Short mmCIF file of C-alpha atoms and ligand atoms in Angstrom, two decimals:
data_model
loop_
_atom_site.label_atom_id
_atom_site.label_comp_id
_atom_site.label_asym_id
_atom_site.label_seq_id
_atom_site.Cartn_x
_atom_site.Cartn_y
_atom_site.Cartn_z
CA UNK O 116 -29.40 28.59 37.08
CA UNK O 117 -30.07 32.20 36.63
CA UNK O 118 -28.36 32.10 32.94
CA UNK O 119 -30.14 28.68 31.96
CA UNK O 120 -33.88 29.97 32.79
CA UNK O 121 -36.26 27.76 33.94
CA UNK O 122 -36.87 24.70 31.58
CA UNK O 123 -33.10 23.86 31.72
CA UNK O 124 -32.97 23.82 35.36
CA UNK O 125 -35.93 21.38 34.79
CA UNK O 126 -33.93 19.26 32.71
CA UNK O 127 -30.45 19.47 35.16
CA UNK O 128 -33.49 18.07 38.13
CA UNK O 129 -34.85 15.49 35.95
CA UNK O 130 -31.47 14.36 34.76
CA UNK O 131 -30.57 14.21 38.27
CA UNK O 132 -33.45 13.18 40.58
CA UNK O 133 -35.15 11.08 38.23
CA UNK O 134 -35.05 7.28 36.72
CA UNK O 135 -36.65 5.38 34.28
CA UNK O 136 -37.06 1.93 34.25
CA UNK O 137 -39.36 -0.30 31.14
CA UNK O 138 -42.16 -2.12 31.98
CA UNK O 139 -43.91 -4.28 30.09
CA UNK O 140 -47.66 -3.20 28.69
CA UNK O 141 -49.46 -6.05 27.33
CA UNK O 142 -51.59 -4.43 24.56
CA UNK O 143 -55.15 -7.00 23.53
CA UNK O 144 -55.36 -5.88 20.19
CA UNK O 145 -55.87 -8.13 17.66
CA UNK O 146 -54.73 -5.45 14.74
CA UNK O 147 -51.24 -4.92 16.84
CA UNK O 148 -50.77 -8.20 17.62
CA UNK O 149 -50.86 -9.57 13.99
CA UNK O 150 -48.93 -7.00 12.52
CA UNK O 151 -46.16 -7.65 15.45
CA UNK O 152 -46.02 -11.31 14.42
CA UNK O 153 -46.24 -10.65 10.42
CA UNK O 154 -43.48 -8.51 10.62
CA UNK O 155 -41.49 -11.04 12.35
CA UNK O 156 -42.32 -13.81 10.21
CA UNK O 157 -41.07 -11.41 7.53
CA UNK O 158 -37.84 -11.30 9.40
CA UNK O 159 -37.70 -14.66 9.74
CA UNK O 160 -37.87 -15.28 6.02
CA UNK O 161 -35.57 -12.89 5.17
CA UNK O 162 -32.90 -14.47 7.90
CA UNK O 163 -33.48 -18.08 6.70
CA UNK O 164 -34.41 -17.82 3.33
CA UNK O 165 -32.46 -14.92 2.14
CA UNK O 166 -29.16 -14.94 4.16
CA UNK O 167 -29.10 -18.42 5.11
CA UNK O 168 -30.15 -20.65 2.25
CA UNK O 169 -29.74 -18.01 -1.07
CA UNK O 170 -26.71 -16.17 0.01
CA UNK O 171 -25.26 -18.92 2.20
CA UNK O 172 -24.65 -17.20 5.04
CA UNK O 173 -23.40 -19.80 6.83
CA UNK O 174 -20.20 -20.03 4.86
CA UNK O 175 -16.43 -18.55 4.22
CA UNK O 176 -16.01 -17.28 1.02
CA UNK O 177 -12.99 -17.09 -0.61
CA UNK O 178 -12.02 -15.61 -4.30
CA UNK O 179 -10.02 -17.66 -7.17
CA UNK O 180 -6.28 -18.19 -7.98
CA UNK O 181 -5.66 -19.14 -11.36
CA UNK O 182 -2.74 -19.79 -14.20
CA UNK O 183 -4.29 -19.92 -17.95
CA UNK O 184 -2.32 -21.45 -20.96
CA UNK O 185 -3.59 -21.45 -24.21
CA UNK O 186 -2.63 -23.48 -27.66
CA UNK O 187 -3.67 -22.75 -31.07
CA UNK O 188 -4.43 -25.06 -33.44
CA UNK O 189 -5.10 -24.97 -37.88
CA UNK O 190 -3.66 -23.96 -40.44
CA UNK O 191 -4.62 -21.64 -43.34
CA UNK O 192 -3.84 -21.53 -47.20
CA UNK O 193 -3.64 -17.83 -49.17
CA UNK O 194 -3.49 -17.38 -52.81
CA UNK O 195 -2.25 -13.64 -53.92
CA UNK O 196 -0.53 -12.01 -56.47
CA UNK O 197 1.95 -10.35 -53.94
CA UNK O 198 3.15 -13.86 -51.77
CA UNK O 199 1.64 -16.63 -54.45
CA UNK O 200 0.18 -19.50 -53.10
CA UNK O 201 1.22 -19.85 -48.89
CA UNK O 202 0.31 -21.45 -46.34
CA UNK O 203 0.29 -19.58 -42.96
CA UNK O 204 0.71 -21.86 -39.35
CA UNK O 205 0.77 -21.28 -35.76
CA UNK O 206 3.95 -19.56 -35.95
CA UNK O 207 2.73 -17.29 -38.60
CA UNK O 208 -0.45 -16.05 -36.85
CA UNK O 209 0.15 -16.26 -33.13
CA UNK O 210 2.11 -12.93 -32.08
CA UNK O 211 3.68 -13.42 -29.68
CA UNK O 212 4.06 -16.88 -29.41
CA UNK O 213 3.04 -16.33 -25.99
CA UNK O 214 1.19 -14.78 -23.48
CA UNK O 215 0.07 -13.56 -20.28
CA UNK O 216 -4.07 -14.98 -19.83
CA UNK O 217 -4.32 -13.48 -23.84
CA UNK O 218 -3.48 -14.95 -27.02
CA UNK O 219 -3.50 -12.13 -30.51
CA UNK O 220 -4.14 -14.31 -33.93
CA UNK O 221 -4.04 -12.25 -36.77
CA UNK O 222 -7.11 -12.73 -39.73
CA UNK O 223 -5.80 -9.89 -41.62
CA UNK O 224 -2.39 -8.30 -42.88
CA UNK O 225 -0.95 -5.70 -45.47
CA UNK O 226 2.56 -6.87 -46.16
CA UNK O 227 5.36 -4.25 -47.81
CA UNK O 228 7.88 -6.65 -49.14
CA UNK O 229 12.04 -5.31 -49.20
CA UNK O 230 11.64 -2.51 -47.79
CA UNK O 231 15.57 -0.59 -47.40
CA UNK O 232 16.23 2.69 -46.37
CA UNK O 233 16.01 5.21 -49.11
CA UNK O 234 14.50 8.13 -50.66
CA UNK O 235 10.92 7.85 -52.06
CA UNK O 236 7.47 9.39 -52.81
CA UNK O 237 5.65 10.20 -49.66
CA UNK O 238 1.91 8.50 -49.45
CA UNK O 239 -0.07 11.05 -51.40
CA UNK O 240 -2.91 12.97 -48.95
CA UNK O 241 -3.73 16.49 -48.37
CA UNK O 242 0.13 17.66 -46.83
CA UNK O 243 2.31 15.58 -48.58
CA UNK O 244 0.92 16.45 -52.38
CA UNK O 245 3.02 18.93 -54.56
CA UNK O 246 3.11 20.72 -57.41
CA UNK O 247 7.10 21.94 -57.03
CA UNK O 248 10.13 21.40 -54.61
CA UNK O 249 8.85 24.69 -53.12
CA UNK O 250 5.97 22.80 -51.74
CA UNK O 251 7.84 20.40 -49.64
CA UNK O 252 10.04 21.65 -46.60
CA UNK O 253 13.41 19.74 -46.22
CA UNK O 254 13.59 18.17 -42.53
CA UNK O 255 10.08 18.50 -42.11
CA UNK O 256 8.09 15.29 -40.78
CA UNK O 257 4.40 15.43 -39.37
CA UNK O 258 2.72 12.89 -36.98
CA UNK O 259 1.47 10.96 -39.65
CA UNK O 260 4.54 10.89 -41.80
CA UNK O 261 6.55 7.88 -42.75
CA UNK O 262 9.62 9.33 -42.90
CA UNK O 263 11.45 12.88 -43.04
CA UNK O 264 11.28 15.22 -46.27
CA UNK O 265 13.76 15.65 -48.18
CA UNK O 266 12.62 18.86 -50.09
CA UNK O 267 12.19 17.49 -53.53
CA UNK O 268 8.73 17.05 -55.37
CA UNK O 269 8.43 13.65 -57.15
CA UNK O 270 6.05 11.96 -59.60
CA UNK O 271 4.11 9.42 -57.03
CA UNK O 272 3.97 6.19 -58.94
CA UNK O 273 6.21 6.21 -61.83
CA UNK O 274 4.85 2.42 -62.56
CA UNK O 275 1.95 3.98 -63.73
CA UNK O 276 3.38 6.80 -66.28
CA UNK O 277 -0.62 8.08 -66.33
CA UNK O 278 -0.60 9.09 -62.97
CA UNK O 279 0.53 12.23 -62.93
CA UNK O 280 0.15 12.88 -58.89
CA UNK O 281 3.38 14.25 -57.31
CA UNK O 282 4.41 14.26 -53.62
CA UNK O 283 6.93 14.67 -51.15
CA UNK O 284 10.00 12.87 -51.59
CA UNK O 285 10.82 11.54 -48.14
CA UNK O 286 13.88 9.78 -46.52
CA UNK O 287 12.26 6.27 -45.02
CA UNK O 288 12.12 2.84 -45.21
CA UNK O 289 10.68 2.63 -48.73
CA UNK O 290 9.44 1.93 -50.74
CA UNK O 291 6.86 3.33 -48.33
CA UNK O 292 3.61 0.99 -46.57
CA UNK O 293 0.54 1.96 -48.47
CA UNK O 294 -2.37 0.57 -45.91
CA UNK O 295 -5.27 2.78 -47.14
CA UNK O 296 -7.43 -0.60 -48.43
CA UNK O 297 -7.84 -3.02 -45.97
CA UNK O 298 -8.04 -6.63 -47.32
CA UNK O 299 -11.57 -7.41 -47.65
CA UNK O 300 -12.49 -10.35 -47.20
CA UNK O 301 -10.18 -10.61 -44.35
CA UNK O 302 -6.57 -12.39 -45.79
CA UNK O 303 -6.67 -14.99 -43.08
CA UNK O 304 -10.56 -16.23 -43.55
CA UNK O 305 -9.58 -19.79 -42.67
CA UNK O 306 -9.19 -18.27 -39.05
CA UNK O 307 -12.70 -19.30 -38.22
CA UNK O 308 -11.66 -22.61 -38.21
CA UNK O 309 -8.98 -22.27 -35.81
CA UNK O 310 -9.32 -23.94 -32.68
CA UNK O 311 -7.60 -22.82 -29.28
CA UNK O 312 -7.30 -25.00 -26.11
CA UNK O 313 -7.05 -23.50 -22.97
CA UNK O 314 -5.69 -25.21 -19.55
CA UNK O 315 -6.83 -23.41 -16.09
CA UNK O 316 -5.66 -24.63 -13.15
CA UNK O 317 -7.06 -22.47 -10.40
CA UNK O 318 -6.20 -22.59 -6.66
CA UNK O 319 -8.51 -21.39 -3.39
CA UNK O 320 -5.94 -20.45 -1.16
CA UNK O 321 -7.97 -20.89 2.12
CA UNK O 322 -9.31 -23.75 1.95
CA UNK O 323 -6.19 -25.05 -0.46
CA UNK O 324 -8.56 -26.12 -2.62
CA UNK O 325 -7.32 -26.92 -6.43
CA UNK O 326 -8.93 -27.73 -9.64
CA UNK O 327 -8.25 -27.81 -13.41
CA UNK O 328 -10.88 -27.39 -16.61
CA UNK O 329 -9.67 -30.59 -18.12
CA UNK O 330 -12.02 -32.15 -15.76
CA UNK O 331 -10.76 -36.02 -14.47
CA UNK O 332 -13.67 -37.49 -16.37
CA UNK O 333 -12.06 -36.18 -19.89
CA UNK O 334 -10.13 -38.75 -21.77
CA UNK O 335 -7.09 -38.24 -24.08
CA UNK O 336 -9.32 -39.65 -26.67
CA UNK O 337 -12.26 -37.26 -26.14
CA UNK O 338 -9.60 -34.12 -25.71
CA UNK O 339 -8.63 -34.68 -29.09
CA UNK O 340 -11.46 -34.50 -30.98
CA UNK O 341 -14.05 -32.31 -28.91
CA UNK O 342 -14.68 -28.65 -29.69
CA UNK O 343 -16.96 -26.69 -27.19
CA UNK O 344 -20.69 -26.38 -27.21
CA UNK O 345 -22.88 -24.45 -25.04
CA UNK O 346 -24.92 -27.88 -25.07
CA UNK O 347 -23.44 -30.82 -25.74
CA UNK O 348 -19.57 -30.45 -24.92
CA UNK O 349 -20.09 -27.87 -22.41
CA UNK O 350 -16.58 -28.77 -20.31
CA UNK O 351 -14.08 -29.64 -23.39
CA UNK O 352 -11.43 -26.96 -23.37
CA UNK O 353 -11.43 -26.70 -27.44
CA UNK O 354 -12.85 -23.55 -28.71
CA UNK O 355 -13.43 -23.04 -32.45
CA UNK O 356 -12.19 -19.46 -32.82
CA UNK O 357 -15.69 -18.81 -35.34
CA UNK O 358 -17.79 -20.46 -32.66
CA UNK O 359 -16.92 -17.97 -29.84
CA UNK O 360 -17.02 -15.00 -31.97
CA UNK O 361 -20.73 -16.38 -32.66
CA UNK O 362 -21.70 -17.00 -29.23
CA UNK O 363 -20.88 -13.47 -28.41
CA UNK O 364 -23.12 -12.39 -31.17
CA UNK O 365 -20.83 -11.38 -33.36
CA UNK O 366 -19.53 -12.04 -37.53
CA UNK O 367 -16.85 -13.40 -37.66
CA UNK O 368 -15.60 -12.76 -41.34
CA UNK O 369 -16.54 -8.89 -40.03
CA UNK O 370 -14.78 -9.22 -37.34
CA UNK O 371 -11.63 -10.49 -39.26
CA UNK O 372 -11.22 -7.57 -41.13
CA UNK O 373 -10.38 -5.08 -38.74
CA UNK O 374 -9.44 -6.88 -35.73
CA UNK O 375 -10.90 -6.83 -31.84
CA UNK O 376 -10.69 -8.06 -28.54
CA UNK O 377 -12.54 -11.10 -27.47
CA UNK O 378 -13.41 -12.07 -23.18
CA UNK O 379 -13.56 -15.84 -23.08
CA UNK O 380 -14.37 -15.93 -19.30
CA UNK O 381 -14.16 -18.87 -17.01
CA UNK O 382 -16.54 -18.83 -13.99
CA UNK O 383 -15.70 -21.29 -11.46
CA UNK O 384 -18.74 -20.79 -8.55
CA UNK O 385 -17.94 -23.53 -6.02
CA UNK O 386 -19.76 -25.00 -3.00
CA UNK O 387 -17.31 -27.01 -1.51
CA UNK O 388 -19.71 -28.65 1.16
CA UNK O 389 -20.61 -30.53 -2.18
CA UNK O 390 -18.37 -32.48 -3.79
CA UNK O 391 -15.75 -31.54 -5.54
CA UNK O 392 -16.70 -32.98 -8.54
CA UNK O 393 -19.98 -30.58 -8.44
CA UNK O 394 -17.04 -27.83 -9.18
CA UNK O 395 -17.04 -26.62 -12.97
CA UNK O 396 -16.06 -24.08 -14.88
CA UNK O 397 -18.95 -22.31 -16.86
CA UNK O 398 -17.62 -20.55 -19.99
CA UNK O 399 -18.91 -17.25 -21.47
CA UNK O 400 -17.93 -14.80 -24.32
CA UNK O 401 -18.32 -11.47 -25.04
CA UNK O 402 -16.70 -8.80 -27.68
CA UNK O 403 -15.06 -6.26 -25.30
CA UNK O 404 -13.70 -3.59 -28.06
CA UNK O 405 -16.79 -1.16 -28.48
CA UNK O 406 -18.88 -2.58 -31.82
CA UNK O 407 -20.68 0.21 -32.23
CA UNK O 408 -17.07 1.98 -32.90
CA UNK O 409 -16.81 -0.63 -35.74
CA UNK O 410 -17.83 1.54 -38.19
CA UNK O 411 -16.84 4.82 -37.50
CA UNK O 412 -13.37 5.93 -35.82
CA UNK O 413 -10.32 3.73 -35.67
CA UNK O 414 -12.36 0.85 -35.27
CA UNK O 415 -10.52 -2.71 -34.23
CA UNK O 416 -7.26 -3.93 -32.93
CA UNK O 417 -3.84 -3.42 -35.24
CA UNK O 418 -0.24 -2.86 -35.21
CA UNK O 419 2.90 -3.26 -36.86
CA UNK O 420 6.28 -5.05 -36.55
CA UNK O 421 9.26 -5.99 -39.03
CA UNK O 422 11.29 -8.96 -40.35
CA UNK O 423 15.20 -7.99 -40.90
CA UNK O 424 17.21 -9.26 -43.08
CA UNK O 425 20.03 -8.52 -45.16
CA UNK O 426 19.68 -8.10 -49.05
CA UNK O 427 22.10 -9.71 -51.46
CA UNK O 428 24.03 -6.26 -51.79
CA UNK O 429 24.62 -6.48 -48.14
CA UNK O 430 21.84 -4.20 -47.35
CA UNK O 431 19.68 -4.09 -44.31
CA UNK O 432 15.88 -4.71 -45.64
CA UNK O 433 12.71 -5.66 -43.93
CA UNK O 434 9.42 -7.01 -44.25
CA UNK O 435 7.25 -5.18 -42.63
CA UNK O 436 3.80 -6.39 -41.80
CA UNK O 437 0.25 -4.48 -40.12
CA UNK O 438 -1.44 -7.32 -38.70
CA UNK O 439 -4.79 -6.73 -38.09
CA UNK O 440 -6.17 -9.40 -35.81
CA UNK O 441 -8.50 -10.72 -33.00
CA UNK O 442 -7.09 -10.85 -29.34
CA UNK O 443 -9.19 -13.68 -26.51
CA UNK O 444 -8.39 -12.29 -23.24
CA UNK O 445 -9.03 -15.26 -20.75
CA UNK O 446 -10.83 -13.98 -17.45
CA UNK O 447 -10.99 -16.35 -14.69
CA UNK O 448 -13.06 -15.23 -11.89
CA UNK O 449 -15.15 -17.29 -9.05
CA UNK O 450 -15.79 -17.58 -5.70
CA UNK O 451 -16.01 -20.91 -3.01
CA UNK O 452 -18.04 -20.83 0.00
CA UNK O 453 -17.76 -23.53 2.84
CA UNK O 454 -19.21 -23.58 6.04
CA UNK O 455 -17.33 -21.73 8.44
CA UNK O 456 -18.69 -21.30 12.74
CA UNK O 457 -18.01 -17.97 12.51
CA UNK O 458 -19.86 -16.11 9.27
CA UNK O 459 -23.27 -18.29 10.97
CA UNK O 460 -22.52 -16.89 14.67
CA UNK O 461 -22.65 -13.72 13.05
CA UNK O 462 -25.33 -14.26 10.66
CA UNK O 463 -27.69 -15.50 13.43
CA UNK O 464 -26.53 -12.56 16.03
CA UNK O 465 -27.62 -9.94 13.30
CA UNK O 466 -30.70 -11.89 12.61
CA UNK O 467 -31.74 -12.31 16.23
CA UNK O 468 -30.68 -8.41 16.67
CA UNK O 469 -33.45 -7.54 13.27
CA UNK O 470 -35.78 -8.67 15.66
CA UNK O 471 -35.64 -5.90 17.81
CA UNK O 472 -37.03 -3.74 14.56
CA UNK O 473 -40.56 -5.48 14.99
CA UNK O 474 -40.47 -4.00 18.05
CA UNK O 475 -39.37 -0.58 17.51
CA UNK O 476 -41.91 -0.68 14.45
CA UNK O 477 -45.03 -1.46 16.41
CA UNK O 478 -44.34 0.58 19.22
CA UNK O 479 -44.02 3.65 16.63
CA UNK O 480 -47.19 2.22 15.24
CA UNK O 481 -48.92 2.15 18.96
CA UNK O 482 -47.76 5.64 20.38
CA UNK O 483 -48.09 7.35 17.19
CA UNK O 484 -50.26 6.37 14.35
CA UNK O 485 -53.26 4.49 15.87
CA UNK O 486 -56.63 6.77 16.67
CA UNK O 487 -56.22 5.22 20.28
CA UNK O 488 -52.40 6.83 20.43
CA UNK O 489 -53.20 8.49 23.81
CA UNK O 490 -54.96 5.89 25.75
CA UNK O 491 -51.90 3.96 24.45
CA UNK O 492 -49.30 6.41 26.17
CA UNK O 493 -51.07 6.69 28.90
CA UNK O 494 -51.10 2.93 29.68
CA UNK O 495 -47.25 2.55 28.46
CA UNK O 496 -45.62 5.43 30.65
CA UNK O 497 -46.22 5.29 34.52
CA UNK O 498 -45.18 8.07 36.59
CA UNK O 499 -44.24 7.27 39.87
CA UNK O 500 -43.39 9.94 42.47
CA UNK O 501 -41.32 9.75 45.42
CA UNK O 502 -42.30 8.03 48.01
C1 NAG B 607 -14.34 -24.25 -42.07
O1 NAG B 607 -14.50 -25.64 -42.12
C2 NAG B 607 -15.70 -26.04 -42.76
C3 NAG B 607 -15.85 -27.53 -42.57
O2 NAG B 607 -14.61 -28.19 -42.58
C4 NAG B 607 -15.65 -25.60 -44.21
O3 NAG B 607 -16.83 -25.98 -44.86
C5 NAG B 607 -15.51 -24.10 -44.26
O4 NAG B 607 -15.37 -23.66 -45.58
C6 NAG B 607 -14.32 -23.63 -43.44
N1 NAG B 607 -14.32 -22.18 -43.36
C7 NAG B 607 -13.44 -21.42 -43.96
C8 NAG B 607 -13.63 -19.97 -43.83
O5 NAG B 607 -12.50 -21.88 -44.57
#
């Protein structure tokens, strides 16, 4: 006790020797008692109206399940000086054939036609451009190259005896893909037109609950000619590829050009203490590649791939083809609620338990704020020796 000093041996005593019990102090106060039952009421709203009725707290949730399929639809026609006049189908444009909740069409190609492995004038830019063979540096191939030089400086484009530019001779698959000009308008600008269905069946697992956006109501006859509309065919499955490029605020002949990525997402928000058939997908679509990047740094969506083929010398050639193109990733998110026991024992527990804050808020209010604060205390604590 000698170490502790005085005020802790208090404290030991206290702790010890002494007990505290509540009473309850009925305060007439008009001002306390209001603000007690405002705050409550407050409460009360926020327990009913917010938890109970907006948020549902009364049900399970759980989250969706889903499979997506798509199918694309129209054809276009070209007209160039490279392929004459063709017409380009599903199998053309659709790479791969199929996918995983994504589909790529492609509105815009640069095509290098028998293309065998060879020697050949490097693309002419800043490196590759030469005035002798001393220039060039045989073996050497940059990041950018299309193939690996050889060490000899050749006249570019000999098609064209007045251009005099010289380059690189490189070993490659030549004669070598010249994709500085993009196609504009895009090659493919019938792709607007193009239509893509998409089936979703989605699943919620806990209360093994399933559901598909070709809703029971849609007949064969309507399936075949619908195409979506925010308005008036807001549940056919049929999306003309222009319209949802549109609806996401978007060009689509811009978009064509260089290629993007497209969200179609399907929401499917379901109260299944209503009936079922109150359970529909809601469609949205946005651009998801950056726009603003559409004009400035390796804007859009590309690559490349290759036909094979032998020659008739026996050769192995290729077609080799950039597609540029758009690509719909499907997103299928939602959520189900149904009423469950045990989310509204909870909900009302930690509602009646909020009321408790009233209490703790007035009494903070009574003992410490108010001008009357002491006669307040004095009234609310009782000290009661020993008998
Ligand atoms: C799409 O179809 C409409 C109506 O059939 C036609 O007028 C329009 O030219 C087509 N768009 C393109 C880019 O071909």
């Amino acid at each position: 006790m000698e170490t502790c000093g005085t005020s802790c041996g208090k404290a030991a005593y206290s702790f010890l020797f002494e007990y505290d019990t509540p009473r309850i102090v009925l305060i007439r106060s008009r001002k306390v008692g209001l603000m007690n039952r405002l705050v409550q009421l407050a409460i009360l709203g926020y327990v009913i109206g917010w938890v109970f009725v907006w948020q549902k707290g009364y049900q399970e949730t759980d989250s969706v399940v889903s499979s997506v399929t798509t199918k694309v639809k129209g054809v276009a026609v070209t007209n160039t000086s490279q392929l004459g006049l063709r017409i380009w189908d599903v199998a053309d444009y659709v790479i791969p054939p199929q996918g995983e909740n994504s589909v790529f069409i492609m509105t815009n190609v640069i095509i290098t036609l028998n293309q065998t492995q060879g020697r050949c004038p490097e693309l002419p830019d800043k490196t590759t451009r030469c005035q002798s063979d001393a220039d060039c540096e045989e073996g050497y191939s940059g990041i950018h190259s299309n193939g690996v030089q050889t060490g000899r400086c050749v006249v570019y484009n000999p098609a064209e005896p007045a251009n005099k530019t010289k380059t690189c001779e490189v070993f490659a698959w030549c004669p070598v893909e010249d994709d500085e000009k993009v196609p504009q308008p895009a090659f493919l600008k019938g792709a607007e037109n193009f239509t893509l269905l998409v089936k979703n069946n989605i699943w919620y697992p806990k209360f093994n609950f399933t559901k598909r956006n070709i809703l029971p109501n849609i007949s064969k006859m309507y399936l075949k000619n619908c195409t979506y509309h925010a308005v008036t065919d807001s549940f056919c499955p049929i999306f003309r590829l222009g319209d949802m490029v549109e609806a996401a605020r978007n060009n689509f002949q811009e978009m064509a050009v260089e290629g993007g990525v497209m969200g179609l997402q399907i929401k499917w928000n379901c109260d299944l203490d209503k009936p079922a058939s109150r359970c529909v997908p809601k469609y949205t679509f946005r651009r998801i590649d950056n726009k603003d990047s559409a004009h400035t740094v390796s804007p859009g969506y590309n690559f490349r791939f290759a036909k094979y083929y032998k020659n008739a010398d026996g050769e192995d050639s290729r077609t080799l083809i950039k597609a540029y193109g758009i690509r719909f990733d499907i997103m299928v998110f939602g959520k189900a609620g149904k009423f469950n026991i045990i989310p509204t024992m909870i909900n009302i527990g930690s509602g009646l338990a909020l009321f408790g804050v009233a209490t703790v808020l007035c009494d903070i209010i009574v003992l410490y704020c108010m001008k009357k604060k002491y006669y307040y205390r004095e009234k609310k604590y009782k000290y009661v020796e020993d008998y």
